Amino acid sequence: MRGTAVTFEGVSKRFGSVVALDDFSLRIEPGEFVTLLGASGSGKSTALNIIAGFSDATSGDVRIGNRSVLGVPSEGRNVGMVFQNFALFPHMSVAENVAFPLRMRKVGRAEIDERVQRALDMVRLGGFAARKPAALSGGQRQRVALARAVVFEPPVLLMDECLSALDLKLREELQEEIRRIHDQIGATSIFVTHDQGEALTMSDRVAVLAGGRIEQIDRPDVLYDRPATRFVADFIGRTNLIEAEPVAGGLRIPGIDTVLPAAPGQRVISLRPERIARASHLTDADKITFSARLEQSSFQGATVDHQVRLANGTELTLREGRSGAFTPLQPGAEVALAFRRQDAVILADR
């Protein structure tokens, strides 16, 4: 199986007065795993439904490979789809469910049997062919849905919030499985989720959507470390968003006597909690130090989150690992803290 490119060119979608996608443009390369990430109403599922043929674009063009698929019915697009609710036929066995798209394509019986077994082995359900969906766990049913989506070897695989109904541990296991299967089959995978952890874990690139537009698209590490806007910084992970004071030469963090260079229009600083450390633990020569009072600590298992307050009232969160030289802090204690200058990300205020 080889993936093919998927391209949106200026796609808009309106439902009456509601704009679901607004001049949406994106190219997904062959074999790439791209996640559309956003809150409810951001346009991510609308974009996926337009690729799948379940919804029509109001304007613009969508291509799979070099072919425009506008007006092409969903069954003629040769894409695999994994739904949030599994969408399995309850009266059919696992093998019959997986075989269904092959039967619709008039594939021969012997080849169907071979492909179904190969697909079930791929999702590690080789011994479950005779069972009915009701006899499976939620995770097993989702694996069957995934096997059904890939059994006919589509060049494009679409997944719409397909892990959201599962518990945390099972979601994490299936994240690894889906990524493994993607790498194995080589299809172009487009995954829709509101869960930033899923997006960061699984994707080659993540497109953060808001209001039917892409706020930023990049590798997961770039999105996290170098968000382009306040919205992206706040949506991806947890961060301290600090309203800075414009001064000669840049921006000053209230309560911290230092100036950071900034471009016109930049007013907000993003500082991840794990980038703040006790000053004695940070050896960088170019660190920025300050003092704060501990308000409270929150146990997170492997880490502890501390809420601290600067002398001017600014509140910050820092996150410490509980291994090595970790020692607990007591509420009310004055603590010398620091961060590296390059870890303070200057953002446009939008």
mmCIF file of C-alpha atoms in Angstrom:
data_model
loop_
_atom_site.group_PDB
_atom_site.id
_atom_site.type_symbol
_atom_site.label_atom_id
_atom_site.label_comp_id
_atom_site.label_asym_id
_atom_site.label_seq_id
_atom_site.Cartn_x
_atom_site.Cartn_y
_atom_site.Cartn_z
ATOM 1 C CA MET A 1 0.000 0.000 0.000
ATOM 2 C CA ARG A 2 1.354 3.422 -0.935
ATOM 3 C CA GLY A 3 -0.065 6.736 0.210
ATOM 4 C CA THR A 4 -1.043 9.607 -2.020
ATOM 5 C CA ALA A 5 -1.143 13.349 -1.449
ATOM 6 C CA VAL A 6 -4.284 15.092 -0.204
ATOM 7 C CA THR A 7 -4.706 18.776 -1.024
ATOM 8 C CA PHE A 8 -7.193 21.415 0.106
ATOM 9 C CA GLU A 9 -7.171 24.575 -2.001
ATOM 10 C CA GLY A 10 -9.114 27.512 -0.570
ATOM 11 C CA VAL A 11 -11.918 25.300 0.734
ATOM 12 C CA SER A 12 -14.845 26.970 2.456
ATOM 13 C CA LYS A 13 -17.903 25.299 3.927
ATOM 14 C CA ARG A 14 -20.983 27.120 5.138
ATOM 15 C CA PHE A 15 -24.049 25.793 6.896
ATOM 16 C CA GLY A 16 -26.434 28.711 6.440
ATOM 17 C CA SER A 17 -24.825 31.627 8.261
ATOM 18 C CA VAL A 18 -22.313 29.369 10.041
ATOM 19 C CA VAL A 19 -18.829 29.219 8.505
ATOM 20 C CA ALA A 20 -17.321 25.797 9.291
ATOM 21 C CA LEU A 21 -14.249 26.136 7.038
ATOM 22 C CA ASP A 22 -12.912 29.482 5.872
ATOM 23 C CA ASP A 23 -10.526 29.530 2.869
ATOM 24 C CA PHE A 24 -8.871 26.371 4.191
ATOM 25 C CA SER A 25 -5.678 25.327 2.385
ATOM 26 C CA LEU A 26 -3.460 22.376 3.286
ATOM 27 C CA ARG A 27 -1.270 19.842 1.474
ATOM 28 C CA ILE A 28 -0.637 16.470 3.105
ATOM 29 C CA GLU A 29 2.259 14.594 1.556
ATOM 30 C CA PRO A 30 2.095 10.931 0.459
ATOM 31 C CA GLY A 31 2.568 8.621 3.446
ATOM 32 C CA GLU A 32 2.406 11.448 5.981
ATOM 33 C CA PHE A 33 0.506 11.236 9.283
ATOM 34 C CA VAL A 34 -1.213 14.586 9.871
ATOM 35 C CA THR A 35 -3.565 15.370 12.729
ATOM 36 C CA LEU A 36 -6.267 18.036 12.589
ATOM 37 C CA LEU A 37 -6.475 19.273 16.173
ATOM 38 C CA GLY A 38 -9.022 21.671 17.569
ATOM 39 C CA ALA A 39 -11.920 22.268 19.895
ATOM 40 C CA SER A 40 -15.512 21.475 19.006
ATOM 41 C CA GLY A 41 -16.614 23.672 16.118
ATOM 42 C CA SER A 42 -13.100 24.388 14.851
ATOM 43 C CA GLY A 43 -13.775 22.726 11.471
ATOM 44 C CA LYS A 44 -11.622 19.616 11.816
ATOM 45 C CA SER A 45 -14.374 17.025 11.286
ATOM 46 C CA THR A 46 -15.883 19.111 8.500
ATOM 47 C CA ALA A 47 -12.559 18.968 6.655
ATOM 48 C CA LEU A 48 -12.401 15.189 7.107
ATOM 49 C CA ASN A 49 -15.989 14.713 5.937
ATOM 50 C CA ILE A 50 -15.260 16.707 2.791
ATOM 51 C CA ILE A 51 -12.320 14.410 1.969
ATOM 52 C CA ALA A 52 -14.455 11.341 2.655
ATOM 53 C CA GLY A 53 -17.304 12.603 0.476
ATOM 54 C CA PHE A 54 -19.835 12.843 3.310
ATOM 55 C CA SER A 55 -20.085 16.614 2.868
ATOM 56 C CA ASP A 56 -19.612 18.969 -0.085
ATOM 57 C CA ALA A 57 -17.398 22.058 -0.081
ATOM 58 C CA THR A 58 -19.166 25.367 -0.637
ATOM 59 C CA SER A 59 -16.150 26.596 -2.607
ATOM 60 C CA GLY A 60 -12.556 25.631 -3.330
ATOM 61 C CA ASP A 61 -11.104 22.305 -4.434
ATOM 62 C CA VAL A 62 -10.030 19.035 -2.815
ATOM 63 C CA ARG A 63 -7.679 16.614 -4.553
ATOM 64 C CA ILE A 64 -6.621 13.081 -3.751
ATOM 65 C CA GLY A 65 -3.457 12.605 -5.726
ATOM 66 C CA ASN A 66 -3.860 14.622 -8.925
ATOM 67 C CA ARG A 67 -7.631 14.115 -9.130
ATOM 68 C CA SER A 68 -10.229 16.567 -7.904
ATOM 69 C CA VAL A 69 -12.809 14.644 -5.901
ATOM 70 C CA LEU A 70 -15.480 17.315 -5.819
ATOM 71 C CA GLY A 71 -18.677 15.654 -6.966
ATOM 72 C CA VAL A 72 -17.182 12.154 -6.677
ATOM 73 C CA PRO A 73 -19.328 9.943 -4.387
ATOM 74 C CA SER A 74 -17.669 8.611 -1.257
ATOM 75 C CA GLU A 75 -17.514 5.049 -2.591
ATOM 76 C CA GLY A 76 -15.541 6.280 -5.588
ATOM 77 C CA ARG A 77 -12.783 7.982 -3.588
ATOM 78 C CA ASN A 78 -10.980 4.838 -2.381
ATOM 79 C CA VAL A 79 -10.378 6.105 1.161
ATOM 80 C CA GLY A 80 -10.551 4.117 4.390
ATOM 81 C CA MET A 81 -12.541 5.559 7.302
ATOM 82 C CA VAL A 82 -12.459 4.759 11.026
ATOM 83 C CA PHE A 83 -15.404 6.257 12.896
ATOM 84 C CA GLN A 84 -15.738 7.311 16.526
ATOM 85 C CA ASN A 85 -18.591 4.863 17.207
ATOM 86 C CA PHE A 86 -16.922 1.813 15.529
ATOM 87 C CA ALA A 87 -19.883 1.444 13.060
ATOM 88 C CA LEU A 88 -19.642 -2.367 13.015
ATOM 89 C CA PHE A 89 -22.500 -4.595 11.839
ATOM 90 C CA PRO A 90 -23.696 -6.359 15.022
ATOM 91 C CA HIS A 91 -25.127 -9.380 13.178
ATOM 92 C CA MET A 92 -21.847 -10.089 11.374
ATOM 93 C CA SER A 93 -18.767 -11.813 12.732
ATOM 94 C CA VAL A 94 -15.454 -9.995 13.022
ATOM 95 C CA ALA A 95 -14.263 -11.606 9.786
ATOM 96 C CA GLU A 96 -17.478 -10.668 7.968
ATOM 97 C CA ASN A 97 -17.218 -7.069 9.134
ATOM 98 C CA VAL A 98 -13.640 -6.787 7.903
ATOM 99 C CA ALA A 99 -14.513 -8.502 4.622
ATOM 100 C CA PHE A 100 -17.426 -6.171 3.865
ATOM 101 C CA PRO A 101 -15.532 -3.542 1.789
ATOM 102 C CA LEU A 102 -13.874 -6.337 -0.209
ATOM 103 C CA ARG A 103 -17.221 -7.944 -0.983
ATOM 104 C CA MET A 104 -18.524 -4.567 -2.158
ATOM 105 C CA ARG A 105 -15.551 -4.471 -4.548
ATOM 106 C CA LYS A 106 -16.349 -7.965 -5.885
ATOM 107 C CA VAL A 107 -13.043 -9.441 -4.689
ATOM 108 C CA GLY A 108 -12.791 -13.224 -4.984
ATOM 109 C CA ARG A 109 -13.489 -15.462 -1.986
ATOM 110 C CA ALA A 110 -9.957 -16.831 -1.636
ATOM 111 C CA GLU A 111 -8.410 -13.367 -1.787
ATOM 112 C CA ILE A 112 -10.957 -12.051 0.714
ATOM 113 C CA ASP A 113 -10.038 -14.767 3.196
ATOM 114 C CA GLU A 114 -6.334 -14.038 2.778
ATOM 115 C CA ARG A 115 -6.693 -10.271 3.111
ATOM 116 C CA VAL A 116 -9.038 -10.485 6.102
ATOM 117 C CA GLN A 117 -6.669 -12.758 7.975
ATOM 118 C CA ARG A 118 -3.739 -10.472 7.163
ATOM 119 C CA ALA A 119 -5.665 -7.398 8.365
ATOM 120 C CA LEU A 120 -6.731 -9.114 11.599
ATOM 121 C CA ASP A 121 -3.177 -10.257 12.248
ATOM 122 C CA MET A 122 -2.024 -6.666 11.699
ATOM 123 C CA VAL A 123 -4.321 -5.406 14.478
ATOM 124 C CA ARG A 124 -3.475 -8.437 16.652
ATOM 125 C CA LEU A 125 -6.921 -10.022 16.484
ATOM 126 C CA GLY A 126 -6.015 -13.058 14.400
ATOM 127 C CA GLY A 127 -7.888 -15.452 16.709
ATOM 128 C CA PHE A 128 -11.109 -13.403 16.914
ATOM 129 C CA ALA A 129 -12.471 -13.891 13.384
ATOM 130 C CA ALA A 130 -15.575 -15.858 14.411
ATOM 131 C CA ARG A 131 -16.692 -13.606 17.262
ATOM 132 C CA LYS A 132 -19.506 -11.064 17.058
ATOM 133 C CA PRO A 133 -18.837 -7.406 17.988
ATOM 134 C CA ALA A 134 -20.934 -7.738 21.168
ATOM 135 C CA ALA A 135 -18.398 -10.250 22.510
ATOM 136 C CA LEU A 136 -15.511 -7.778 22.150
ATOM 137 C CA SER A 137 -14.203 -5.002 24.356
ATOM 138 C CA GLY A 138 -14.277 -1.399 23.156
ATOM 139 C CA GLY A 139 -10.621 -1.519 22.222
ATOM 140 C CA GLN A 140 -11.064 -4.757 20.293
ATOM 141 C CA ARG A 141 -14.017 -3.333 18.381
ATOM 142 C CA GLN A 142 -11.959 -0.313 17.413
ATOM 143 C CA ARG A 143 -9.219 -2.631 16.159
ATOM 144 C CA VAL A 144 -11.792 -4.414 14.014
ATOM 145 C CA ALA A 145 -12.911 -1.048 12.618
ATOM 146 C CA LEU A 146 -9.288 -0.231 11.833
ATOM 147 C CA ALA A 147 -8.786 -3.608 10.107
ATOM 148 C CA ARG A 148 -11.906 -3.010 8.009
ATOM 149 C CA ALA A 149 -10.616 0.429 6.989
ATOM 150 C CA VAL A 150 -7.252 -0.873 5.751
ATOM 151 C CA VAL A 151 -8.205 -4.311 4.365
ATOM 152 C CA PHE A 152 -8.822 -2.974 0.825
ATOM 153 C CA GLU A 153 -5.468 -1.114 0.906
ATOM 154 C CA PRO A 154 -6.667 2.476 0.480
ATOM 155 C CA PRO A 155 -4.025 5.119 -0.261
ATOM 156 C CA VAL A 156 -5.696 7.465 2.254
ATOM 157 C CA LEU A 157 -6.818 6.515 5.763
ATOM 158 C CA LEU A 158 -9.175 8.854 7.660
ATOM 159 C CA MET A 159 -9.781 8.610 11.417
ATOM 160 C CA ASP A 160 -12.423 10.765 13.115
ATOM 161 C CA GLU A 161 -12.127 10.992 16.930
ATOM 162 C CA CYS A 162 -11.802 7.208 16.877
ATOM 163 C CA LEU A 163 -10.230 6.882 20.346
ATOM 164 C CA SER A 164 -12.381 9.342 22.286
ATOM 165 C CA ALA A 165 -14.793 6.723 23.662
ATOM 166 C CA LEU A 166 -12.011 4.640 25.231
ATOM 167 C CA ASP A 167 -10.414 4.912 28.657
ATOM 168 C CA LEU A 168 -7.018 6.554 29.041
ATOM 169 C CA LYS A 169 -4.845 3.444 29.221
ATOM 170 C CA LEU A 170 -6.545 1.864 26.212
ATOM 171 C CA ARG A 171 -6.290 5.109 24.231
ATOM 172 C CA GLU A 172 -2.548 5.209 24.860
ATOM 173 C CA GLU A 173 -2.160 1.586 23.748
ATOM 174 C CA LEU A 174 -4.125 2.175 20.555
ATOM 175 C CA GLN A 175 -2.181 5.350 19.781
ATOM 176 C CA GLU A 176 0.918 3.181 19.520
ATOM 177 C CA GLU A 177 -0.961 0.572 17.478
ATOM 178 C CA ILE A 178 -2.328 3.092 14.991
ATOM 179 C CA ARG A 179 1.078 4.668 14.488
ATOM 180 C CA ARG A 180 2.640 1.212 14.029
ATOM 181 C CA ILE A 181 0.025 0.260 11.439
ATOM 182 C CA HIS A 182 0.468 3.578 9.630
ATOM 183 C CA ASP A 183 4.206 2.974 9.366
ATOM 184 C CA GLN A 184 3.580 -0.591 8.196
ATOM 185 C CA ILE A 185 1.051 0.119 5.439
ATOM 186 C CA GLY A 186 2.416 3.455 4.202
ATOM 187 C CA ALA A 187 -0.995 5.089 3.662
ATOM 188 C CA THR A 188 -1.505 8.822 4.003
ATOM 189 C CA SER A 189 -3.204 9.131 7.397
ATOM 190 C CA ILE A 190 -5.401 12.033 8.492
ATOM 191 C CA PHE A 191 -6.456 11.894 12.130
ATOM 192 C CA VAL A 192 -9.008 14.194 13.775
ATOM 193 C CA THR A 193 -8.992 14.789 17.531
ATOM 194 C CA HIS A 194 -9.526 17.370 20.239
ATOM 195 C CA ASP A 195 -6.960 15.582 22.421
ATOM 196 C CA GLN A 196 -3.579 17.302 22.225
ATOM 197 C CA GLY A 197 -1.804 14.304 23.755
ATOM 198 C CA GLU A 198 -2.968 12.074 20.895
ATOM 199 C CA ALA A 199 -1.894 14.660 18.345
ATOM 200 C CA LEU A 200 1.579 15.182 19.789
ATOM 201 C CA THR A 201 2.219 11.461 20.263
ATOM 202 C CA MET A 202 1.143 10.129 16.876
ATOM 203 C CA SER A 203 1.712 12.760 14.213
ATOM 204 C CA ASP A 204 4.350 13.809 11.721
ATOM 205 C CA ARG A 205 2.663 17.207 11.647
ATOM 206 C CA VAL A 206 -0.222 18.739 13.582
ATOM 207 C CA ALA A 207 -2.570 21.408 12.218
ATOM 208 C CA VAL A 208 -4.174 23.449 15.010
ATOM 209 C CA LEU A 209 -7.582 24.704 13.864
ATOM 210 C CA ALA A 210 -9.741 27.523 15.166
ATOM 211 C CA GLY A 211 -12.718 29.133 13.485
ATOM 212 C CA GLY A 212 -12.331 27.024 10.350
ATOM 213 C CA ARG A 213 -8.746 28.142 9.740
ATOM 214 C CA ILE A 214 -5.300 26.752 10.507
ATOM 215 C CA GLU A 215 -3.650 28.713 13.314
ATOM 216 C CA GLN A 216 -0.368 26.829 12.920
ATOM 217 C CA ILE A 217 0.832 23.597 11.325
ATOM 218 C CA ASP A 218 4.180 22.071 12.222
ATOM 219 C CA ARG A 219 5.966 19.149 13.818
ATOM 220 C CA PRO A 220 4.690 18.351 17.327
ATOM 221 C CA ASP A 221 7.917 19.490 19.013
ATOM 222 C CA VAL A 222 7.879 22.826 17.166
ATOM 223 C CA LEU A 223 4.239 23.462 18.066
ATOM 224 C CA TYR A 224 5.010 22.810 21.715
ATOM 225 C CA ASP A 225 8.352 24.616 21.978
ATOM 226 C CA ARG A 226 7.718 27.472 19.546
ATOM 227 C CA PRO A 227 3.999 28.249 19.252
ATOM 228 C CA ALA A 228 3.298 31.072 16.817
ATOM 229 C CA THR A 229 0.326 32.616 18.598
ATOM 230 C CA ARG A 230 -1.186 32.978 22.029
ATOM 231 C CA PHE A 231 -4.008 30.637 20.998
ATOM 232 C CA VAL A 232 -1.641 27.813 20.021
ATOM 233 C CA ALA A 233 0.507 28.244 23.145
ATOM 234 C CA ASP A 234 -2.577 28.028 25.352
ATOM 235 C CA PHE A 235 -4.149 25.115 23.430
ATOM 236 C CA ILE A 236 -1.049 22.901 23.226
ATOM 237 C CA GLY A 237 -0.023 21.755 26.691
ATOM 238 C CA ARG A 238 0.037 23.913 29.770
ATOM 239 C CA THR A 239 1.871 27.214 29.837
ATOM 240 C CA ASN A 240 2.259 30.469 31.732
ATOM 241 C CA LEU A 241 0.876 33.265 29.561
ATOM 242 C CA ILE A 242 2.307 36.509 30.844
ATOM 243 C CA GLU A 243 1.053 39.942 29.813
ATOM 244 C CA ALA A 244 4.303 41.849 29.289
ATOM 245 C CA GLU A 245 5.034 45.562 29.489
ATOM 246 C CA PRO A 246 6.369 47.273 26.342
ATOM 247 C CA VAL A 247 9.580 49.122 27.188
ATOM 248 C CA ALA A 248 12.533 50.455 25.249
ATOM 249 C CA GLY A 249 14.240 47.475 23.619
ATOM 250 C CA GLY A 250 11.413 44.963 23.980
ATOM 251 C CA LEU A 251 9.135 43.550 26.692
ATOM 252 C CA ARG A 252 9.491 43.371 30.450
ATOM 253 C CA ILE A 253 7.886 40.618 32.518
ATOM 254 C CA PRO A 254 6.077 42.286 35.426
ATOM 255 C CA GLY A 255 7.944 41.534 38.632
ATOM 256 C CA ILE A 256 11.117 40.324 36.871
ATOM 257 C CA ASP A 257 13.835 42.848 36.173
ATOM 258 C CA THR A 258 14.773 41.868 32.625
ATOM 259 C CA VAL A 259 13.893 42.938 29.092
ATOM 260 C CA LEU A 260 13.265 40.452 26.269
ATOM 261 C CA PRO A 261 13.534 41.533 22.624
ATOM 262 C CA ALA A 262 10.212 41.648 20.792
ATOM 263 C CA ALA A 263 8.768 42.634 17.429
ATOM 264 C CA PRO A 264 5.978 45.209 17.018
ATOM 265 C CA GLY A 265 2.623 43.762 18.012
ATOM 266 C CA GLN A 266 4.076 41.154 20.369
ATOM 267 C CA ARG A 267 2.745 41.577 23.898
ATOM 268 C CA VAL A 268 2.528 38.093 25.423
ATOM 269 C CA ILE A 269 5.207 35.737 26.752
ATOM 270 C CA SER A 270 4.697 31.968 26.961
ATOM 271 C CA LEU A 271 6.791 30.120 29.529
ATOM 272 C CA ARG A 272 6.212 26.397 30.005
ATOM 273 C CA PRO A 273 6.026 25.264 33.665
ATOM 274 C CA GLU A 274 8.820 22.691 33.211
ATOM 275 C CA ARG A 275 11.126 25.421 31.877
ATOM 276 C CA ILE A 276 11.130 27.146 35.273
ATOM 277 C CA ALA A 277 13.484 25.632 37.843
ATOM 278 C CA ARG A 278 15.022 26.384 41.187
ATOM 279 C CA ALA A 279 17.883 28.760 40.480
ATOM 280 C CA SER A 280 20.405 26.426 42.100
ATOM 281 C CA HIS A 281 19.413 23.630 39.667
ATOM 282 C CA LEU A 282 19.874 25.702 36.500
ATOM 283 C CA THR A 283 23.509 26.125 35.463
ATOM 284 C CA ASP A 284 23.045 28.155 32.259
ATOM 285 C CA ALA A 285 25.071 31.346 32.273
ATOM 286 C CA ASP A 286 22.294 33.243 30.476
ATOM 287 C CA LYS A 287 19.551 32.376 32.945
ATOM 288 C CA ILE A 288 17.054 34.890 34.284
ATOM 289 C CA THR A 289 16.609 34.653 38.042
ATOM 290 C CA PHE A 290 13.807 35.920 40.251
ATOM 291 C CA SER A 291 12.243 35.326 43.634
ATOM 292 C CA ALA A 292 8.723 34.083 44.333
ATOM 293 C CA ARG A 293 6.612 32.840 47.224
ATOM 294 C CA LEU A 294 5.129 29.341 47.087
ATOM 295 C CA GLU A 295 1.341 29.380 47.288
ATOM 296 C CA GLN A 296 0.587 25.661 46.942
ATOM 297 C CA SER A 297 1.853 22.424 45.435
ATOM 298 C CA SER A 298 -0.091 19.803 43.481
ATOM 299 C CA PHE A 299 1.061 16.184 43.371
ATOM 300 C CA GLN A 300 1.009 14.786 39.802
ATOM 301 C CA GLY A 301 2.743 11.436 40.286
ATOM 302 C CA ALA A 302 6.140 11.696 38.602
ATOM 303 C CA THR A 303 5.988 15.491 38.875
ATOM 304 C CA VAL A 304 4.808 18.215 41.236
ATOM 305 C CA ASP A 305 3.239 21.478 40.092
ATOM 306 C CA HIS A 306 3.996 24.528 42.215
ATOM 307 C CA GLN A 307 1.914 27.703 42.153
ATOM 308 C CA VAL A 308 4.101 30.693 42.986
ATOM 309 C CA ARG A 309 3.479 34.427 43.266
ATOM 310 C CA LEU A 310 5.894 37.233 42.462
ATOM 311 C CA ALA A 311 6.138 40.317 44.664
ATOM 312 C CA ASN A 312 3.916 42.302 42.267
ATOM 313 C CA GLY A 313 1.207 39.630 42.368
ATOM 314 C CA THR A 314 1.998 37.838 39.085
ATOM 315 C CA GLU A 315 1.217 34.118 39.419
ATOM 316 C CA LEU A 316 3.245 31.395 37.706
ATOM 317 C CA THR A 317 3.237 27.601 37.646
ATOM 318 C CA LEU A 318 6.424 25.560 37.643
ATOM 319 C CA ARG A 319 6.719 21.802 37.272
ATOM 320 C CA GLU A 320 9.415 19.709 38.925
ATOM 321 C CA GLY A 321 10.298 16.053 38.530
ATOM 322 C CA ARG A 322 10.299 14.022 41.750
ATOM 323 C CA SER A 323 13.523 12.152 41.040
ATOM 324 C CA GLY A 324 17.158 12.960 41.799
ATOM 325 C CA ALA A 325 17.743 15.955 44.061
ATOM 326 C CA PHE A 326 14.065 16.824 44.499
ATOM 327 C CA THR A 327 13.112 18.183 47.924
ATOM 328 C CA PRO A 328 9.569 19.299 48.798
ATOM 329 C CA LEU A 329 8.748 22.986 49.198
ATOM 330 C CA GLN A 330 6.581 24.335 52.000
ATOM 331 C CA PRO A 331 3.742 26.802 51.351
ATOM 332 C CA GLY A 332 4.826 30.338 52.155
ATOM 333 C CA ALA A 333 8.507 29.661 51.427
ATOM 334 C CA GLU A 334 10.480 32.212 49.406
ATOM 335 C CA VAL A 335 12.150 30.417 46.498
ATOM 336 C CA ALA A 336 14.873 31.556 44.100
ATOM 337 C CA LEU A 337 13.786 30.505 40.614
ATOM 338 C CA ALA A 338 15.185 30.838 37.107
ATOM 339 C CA PHE A 339 14.565 30.096 33.449
ATOM 340 C CA ARG A 340 16.687 30.193 30.339
ATOM 341 C CA ARG A 341 16.207 33.327 28.253
ATOM 342 C CA GLN A 342 15.542 31.277 25.108
ATOM 343 C CA ASP A 343 12.682 29.398 26.800
ATOM 344 C CA ALA A 344 10.553 32.546 27.045
ATOM 345 C CA VAL A 345 8.595 32.561 23.773
ATOM 346 C CA ILE A 346 7.374 35.961 22.604
ATOM 347 C CA LEU A 347 3.915 35.751 20.968
ATOM 348 C CA ALA A 348 1.536 37.822 18.975
ATOM 349 C CA ASP A 349 -1.444 38.696 21.184
ATOM 350 C CA ARG A 350 -4.127 36.739 19.314
#
